[in-house]
């Protein structure tokens, strides 16, 4: 018996420990990368040896049985359903992973999750009480023991549990899904840009890091003003239809309404947001869109445009990549001989007293576990004569926990960024650059937003050979999508660092380039071999004096420049002291 989709049923699920479940859901590396997109139908012309005499077939006939045909819309409903979260919470390892995500990346929602677990604990305590009461034996000499006590039902508590569960399904489950797939997509993007993506994945990563659009929130209904060629190809809409319209034309009958509301809410306040949403192409075919919307602000911090970056992750949905709970849900709905004991806890489906107590105890917090450890079973221990020193001292020993190091430790900076409920962006470093021949940097990602970079020439940041610079300039002039390995120069490091630039033009409705989207990826080899920067040794006896040049020096031009002046200057100041960490640009 699989979990029901109703929140009520979800609150009564036993917790099943499957130690191996995490192994198949957390690891994402070069050898385990999954295809982001779905492979098209395998339609190939018949070879000569496959053609039968008198046959008019050019290809193999279509299969007559479509009962097992995959449906993206159905999978989307499963993905965002209460049943999906129910399967997740029914497994101890998956539940811990979900809990860790909320506690780390969605701290504002942590009280809701704790509230739900506490209610679930209370409901299981009631169930434990009912189980004990229903198993009380009849005593022949006592009439009061003949009648069974009725089961206790707390409808108000159950309603609160249902509402809390609904809130988790509506907000936290989509955030968890998006977070999981961002990690996979980010790795695929980096490997595709650096040319290290395995060959068998390249054809199912078409348009990766090239599907972008730019909207203007100052215009009515925030219409698209520029979009990349891959955006038009992916959505199957032409430039005349796309430009001047809001992106909602990609929505369809099975698009989740909660996803739309979250997008609107974040766009209205100019907040970066990532969302996994079901969209539709012009021919009506659905695809799962991993979408990032980011505000583009000028040197004064005013939002001027919104960047939309999308990735087709339909392949991740189909293969349930990173979501073991979704895989189990799909299997439960497609396998007719589902073993009932998977979720009932025993072969007969009858809950015993031990089952009920186990379900309740699995929700105990640290303090409750300590109370049980110190005082649980005292009456029975003394009654049974278990009073020797060895047994008593063993009950008082602290519990030893041994576990493998998790690979899910969040990046400290990512944790800071996500403390307000915002998931890490799909693209960490990016620039938006004016078309050739201007090629000045207009907007940047937050990671590159440092004084002096806005309105500065892009090629003032690019070092390396004249050949690379010349070829890159020619690509910008021709409007060609280009990927280049360059030396990225900053004011703090004359040698610069090796980075990859993936440049995509965004076009207007007349086909003219309006702006370039430049995705920047660090070179892994350069990161591994780059020597650590160390501060020079300082004499411990050196102390500034009132008449020292350190305190009385004449202000330089850099000291007198405001941030606004700095942002609009064509050259960067020579004295970078105190402005920013060298490793941030």
mmCIF file of N, CA and C in Angstrom, residues 497-564:
data_model
loop_
_atom_site.group_PDB
_atom_site.id
_atom_site.type_symbol
_atom_site.label_atom_id
_atom_site.label_comp_id
_atom_site.label_asym_id
_atom_site.label_seq_id
_atom_site.Cartn_x
_atom_site.Cartn_y
_atom_site.Cartn_z
ATOM 1 N N UNK A 497 43.717 35.390 -14.175
ATOM 2 C CA UNK A 497 43.404 33.974 -13.984
ATOM 3 C C UNK A 497 42.734 33.441 -15.240
ATOM 4 N N UNK A 498 42.836 32.152 -15.435
ATOM 5 C CA UNK A 498 42.240 31.533 -16.614
ATOM 6 C C UNK A 498 40.751 31.343 -16.395
ATOM 7 N N UNK A 499 39.969 31.855 -17.333
ATOM 8 C CA UNK A 499 38.519 31.705 -17.273
ATOM 9 C C UNK A 499 37.982 31.440 -18.676
ATOM 10 N N UNK A 500 36.803 30.830 -18.695
ATOM 11 C CA UNK A 500 36.105 30.571 -19.951
ATOM 12 C C UNK A 500 34.970 31.571 -20.102
ATOM 13 N N UNK A 501 34.873 32.171 -21.282
ATOM 14 C CA UNK A 501 33.770 33.079 -21.603
ATOM 15 C C UNK A 501 32.879 32.416 -22.645
ATOM 16 N N UNK A 502 31.590 32.319 -22.342
ATOM 17 C CA UNK A 502 30.625 31.791 -23.308
ATOM 18 C C UNK A 502 29.675 32.933 -23.647
ATOM 19 N N UNK A 503 29.757 33.431 -24.875
ATOM 20 C CA UNK A 503 29.085 34.669 -25.273
ATOM 21 C C UNK A 503 27.928 34.369 -26.222
ATOM 22 N N UNK A 504 26.749 34.869 -25.878
ATOM 23 C CA UNK A 504 25.538 34.625 -26.664
ATOM 24 C C UNK A 504 24.851 35.951 -26.963
ATOM 25 N N UNK A 505 24.560 36.252 -28.239
ATOM 26 C CA UNK A 505 23.851 37.498 -28.548
ATOM 27 C C UNK A 505 22.352 37.364 -28.310
ATOM 28 N N UNK A 506 21.742 38.416 -27.800
ATOM 29 C CA UNK A 506 20.291 38.494 -27.640
ATOM 30 C C UNK A 506 19.766 39.467 -28.688
ATOM 31 N N UNK A 507 18.736 39.040 -29.422
ATOM 32 C CA UNK A 507 18.279 39.766 -30.600
ATOM 33 C C UNK A 507 16.934 40.436 -30.367
ATOM 34 N N UNK A 508 16.719 41.536 -31.104
ATOM 35 C CA UNK A 508 15.417 42.182 -31.121
ATOM 36 C C UNK A 508 14.544 41.586 -32.214
ATOM 37 N N UNK A 509 13.356 42.147 -32.396
ATOM 38 C CA UNK A 509 12.432 41.565 -33.380
ATOM 39 C C UNK A 509 12.881 41.790 -34.816
ATOM 40 N N UNK A 510 13.856 42.679 -35.037
ATOM 41 C CA UNK A 510 14.371 42.880 -36.392
ATOM 42 C C UNK A 510 15.655 42.098 -36.641
ATOM 43 N N UNK A 511 16.038 41.247 -35.679
ATOM 44 C CA UNK A 511 17.242 40.441 -35.839
ATOM 45 C C UNK A 511 18.521 41.137 -35.454
ATOM 46 N N UNK A 512 18.426 42.392 -35.023
ATOM 47 C CA UNK A 512 19.619 43.134 -34.624
ATOM 48 C C UNK A 512 20.019 42.760 -33.200
ATOM 49 N N UNK A 513 21.321 42.662 -32.968
ATOM 50 C CA UNK A 513 21.806 42.324 -31.630
ATOM 51 C C UNK A 513 21.559 43.489 -30.683
ATOM 52 N N UNK A 514 20.892 43.211 -29.573
ATOM 53 C CA UNK A 514 20.626 44.246 -28.586
ATOM 54 C C UNK A 514 21.611 44.241 -27.444
ATOM 55 N N UNK A 515 22.078 43.054 -27.054
ATOM 56 C CA UNK A 515 23.015 42.929 -25.944
ATOM 57 C C UNK A 515 23.632 41.531 -26.010
ATOM 58 N N UNK A 516 24.809 41.383 -25.425
ATOM 59 C CA UNK A 516 25.475 40.083 -25.337
ATOM 60 C C UNK A 516 25.394 39.565 -23.907
ATOM 61 N N UNK A 517 25.059 38.293 -23.779
ATOM 62 C CA UNK A 517 25.108 37.607 -22.494
ATOM 63 C C UNK A 517 26.415 36.818 -22.443
ATOM 64 N N UNK A 518 27.250 37.129 -21.453
ATOM 65 C CA UNK A 518 28.557 36.487 -21.322
ATOM 66 C C UNK A 518 28.586 35.705 -20.015
ATOM 67 N N UNK A 519 28.588 34.387 -20.125
ATOM 68 C CA UNK A 519 28.687 33.515 -18.953
ATOM 69 C C UNK A 519 30.159 33.215 -18.704
ATOM 70 N N UNK A 520 30.587 33.373 -17.459
ATOM 71 C CA UNK A 520 31.993 33.185 -17.100
ATOM 72 C C UNK A 520 32.128 31.965 -16.197
ATOM 73 N N UNK A 521 33.053 31.090 -16.552
ATOM 74 C CA UNK A 521 33.305 29.870 -15.779
ATOM 75 C C UNK A 521 34.791 29.792 -15.470
ATOM 76 N N UNK A 522 35.126 29.529 -14.224
ATOM 77 C CA UNK A 522 36.526 29.367 -13.839
ATOM 78 C C UNK A 522 37.093 28.082 -14.426
ATOM 79 N N UNK A 523 38.351 28.146 -14.800
ATOM 80 C CA UNK A 523 39.030 26.963 -15.318
ATOM 81 C C UNK A 523 39.479 26.090 -14.147
ATOM 82 N N UNK A 524 39.033 24.831 -14.132
ATOM 83 C CA UNK A 524 39.314 23.945 -13.002
ATOM 84 C C UNK A 524 40.810 23.701 -12.835
ATOM 85 N N UNK A 525 41.523 23.545 -13.929
ATOM 86 C CA UNK A 525 42.959 23.296 -13.842
ATOM 87 C C UNK A 525 43.681 24.494 -13.248
ATOM 88 N N UNK A 526 43.245 25.699 -13.614
ATOM 89 C CA UNK A 526 43.858 26.910 -13.086
ATOM 90 C C UNK A 526 43.609 27.027 -11.590
ATOM 91 N N UNK A 527 42.411 26.629 -11.144
ATOM 92 C CA UNK A 527 42.088 26.688 -9.717
ATOM 93 C C UNK A 527 42.975 25.733 -8.931
ATOM 94 N N UNK A 528 43.204 24.532 -9.484
ATOM 95 C CA UNK A 528 44.007 23.535 -8.770
ATOM 96 C C UNK A 528 45.476 23.933 -8.680
ATOM 97 N N UNK A 529 45.996 24.554 -9.736
ATOM 98 C CA UNK A 529 47.426 24.861 -9.781
ATOM 99 C C UNK A 529 47.750 26.267 -9.314
ATOM 100 N N UNK A 530 46.735 27.094 -9.101
ATOM 101 C CA UNK A 530 46.969 28.485 -8.725
ATOM 102 C C UNK A 530 47.539 28.549 -7.314
ATOM 103 N N UNK A 531 48.684 29.212 -7.097
ATOM 104 C CA UNK A 531 49.255 29.287 -5.750
ATOM 105 C C UNK A 531 48.383 30.134 -4.833
ATOM 106 N N UNK A 532 48.389 29.762 -3.575
ATOM 107 C CA UNK A 532 47.640 30.517 -2.582
ATOM 108 C C UNK A 532 48.300 31.871 -2.354
ATOM 109 N N UNK A 533 47.470 32.899 -2.255
ATOM 110 C CA UNK A 533 47.994 34.243 -2.009
ATOM 111 C C UNK A 533 48.183 34.434 -0.510
ATOM 112 N N UNK A 534 49.354 34.911 -0.122
ATOM 113 C CA UNK A 534 49.641 35.138 1.282
ATOM 114 C C UNK A 534 49.970 36.604 1.512
ATOM 115 N N UNK A 535 49.526 37.103 2.638
ATOM 116 C CA UNK A 535 49.832 38.484 2.993
ATOM 117 C C UNK A 535 51.304 38.584 3.374
ATOM 118 N N UNK A 536 51.973 39.689 3.046
ATOM 119 C CA UNK A 536 53.390 39.840 3.403
ATOM 120 C C UNK A 536 53.561 39.930 4.909
ATOM 121 N N UNK A 537 54.734 39.519 5.365
ATOM 122 C CA UNK A 537 55.018 39.577 6.797
ATOM 123 C C UNK A 537 55.068 41.023 7.256
ATOM 124 N N UNK A 538 54.583 41.276 8.464
ATOM 125 C CA UNK A 538 54.535 42.626 9.025
ATOM 126 C C UNK A 538 55.245 42.621 10.363
ATOM 127 N N UNK A 539 56.101 43.626 10.613
ATOM 128 C CA UNK A 539 56.794 43.753 11.889
ATOM 129 C C UNK A 539 55.779 44.026 12.980
ATOM 130 N N UNK A 540 55.794 43.224 14.021
ATOM 131 C CA UNK A 540 54.810 43.362 15.090
ATOM 132 C C UNK A 540 54.969 44.661 15.854
ATOM 133 N N UNK A 541 56.165 45.301 15.779
ATOM 134 C CA UNK A 541 56.387 46.527 16.549
ATOM 135 C C UNK A 541 55.951 47.777 15.816
ATOM 136 N N UNK A 542 55.548 47.656 14.551
ATOM 137 C CA UNK A 542 55.158 48.834 13.784
ATOM 138 C C UNK A 542 53.803 49.321 14.254
ATOM 139 N N UNK A 543 53.736 50.594 14.631
ATOM 140 C CA UNK A 543 52.473 51.189 15.057
ATOM 141 C C UNK A 543 52.355 52.557 14.396
ATOM 142 N N UNK A 544 51.186 52.921 13.873
ATOM 143 C CA UNK A 544 51.033 54.237 13.241
ATOM 144 C C UNK A 544 51.159 55.349 14.263
ATOM 145 N N UNK A 545 51.824 56.428 13.877
ATOM 146 C CA UNK A 545 51.973 57.594 14.742
ATOM 147 C C UNK A 545 51.171 58.749 14.184
ATOM 148 N N UNK A 546 50.957 59.746 15.030
ATOM 149 C CA UNK A 546 50.101 60.863 14.628
ATOM 150 C C UNK A 546 50.693 61.648 13.489
ATOM 151 N N UNK A 547 52.026 61.686 13.381
ATOM 152 C CA UNK A 547 52.644 62.447 12.305
ATOM 153 C C UNK A 547 53.119 61.567 11.161
ATOM 154 N N UNK A 548 52.643 60.330 11.120
ATOM 155 C CA UNK A 548 53.086 59.417 10.068
ATOM 156 C C UNK A 548 52.417 59.762 8.751
ATOM 157 N N UNK A 549 53.080 59.379 7.655
ATOM 158 C CA UNK A 549 52.508 59.625 6.333
ATOM 159 C C UNK A 549 51.255 58.802 6.117
ATOM 160 N N UNK A 550 51.106 57.720 6.878
ATOM 161 C CA UNK A 550 49.920 56.872 6.726
ATOM 162 C C UNK A 550 48.663 57.647 7.075
ATOM 163 N N UNK A 551 48.765 58.535 8.060
ATOM 164 C CA UNK A 551 47.583 59.259 8.502
ATOM 165 C C UNK A 551 47.479 60.636 7.883
ATOM 166 N N UNK A 552 48.591 61.195 7.393
ATOM 167 C CA UNK A 552 48.560 62.588 6.952
ATOM 168 C C UNK A 552 48.812 62.744 5.466
ATOM 169 N N UNK A 553 48.827 61.640 4.710
ATOM 170 C CA UNK A 553 49.125 61.762 3.291
ATOM 171 C C UNK A 553 48.033 62.549 2.575
ATOM 172 N N UNK A 554 48.401 63.157 1.472
ATOM 173 C CA UNK A 554 47.463 63.932 0.676
ATOM 174 C C UNK A 554 46.500 63.004 -0.053
ATOM 175 N N UNK A 555 45.171 63.278 -0.013
ATOM 176 C CA UNK A 555 44.204 62.398 -0.697
ATOM 177 C C UNK A 555 44.495 62.317 -2.189
ATOM 178 N N UNK A 556 44.352 61.152 -2.732
ATOM 179 C CA UNK A 556 44.545 60.947 -4.166
ATOM 180 C C UNK A 556 43.209 61.088 -4.883
ATOM 181 N N UNK A 557 43.267 61.017 -6.213
ATOM 182 C CA UNK A 557 42.044 61.091 -7.017
ATOM 183 C C UNK A 557 41.090 59.961 -6.655
ATOM 184 N N UNK A 558 41.653 58.781 -6.375
ATOM 185 C CA UNK A 558 40.807 57.639 -6.018
ATOM 186 C C UNK A 558 40.029 57.911 -4.741
ATOM 187 N N UNK A 559 40.646 58.619 -3.784
ATOM 188 C CA UNK A 559 39.967 58.903 -2.529
ATOM 189 C C UNK A 559 38.797 59.851 -2.727
ATOM 190 N N UNK A 560 38.890 60.716 -3.719
ATOM 191 C CA UNK A 560 37.871 61.739 -3.921
ATOM 192 C C UNK A 560 36.747 61.282 -4.825
ATOM 193 N N UNK A 561 36.917 60.165 -5.505
ATOM 194 C CA UNK A 561 35.890 59.696 -6.439
ATOM 195 C C UNK A 561 34.757 59.021 -5.696
ATOM 196 N N UNK A 562 33.540 59.364 -6.086
ATOM 197 C CA UNK A 562 32.377 58.672 -5.538
ATOM 198 C C UNK A 562 32.184 57.360 -6.282
ATOM 199 N N UNK A 563 31.301 56.509 -5.742
ATOM 200 C CA UNK A 563 31.013 55.244 -6.424
ATOM 201 C C UNK A 563 30.419 55.495 -7.793
ATOM 202 N N UNK A 564 29.613 56.563 -7.896
ATOM 203 C CA UNK A 564 29.003 56.886 -9.188
ATOM 204 C C UNK A 564 30.068 57.268 -10.200
#
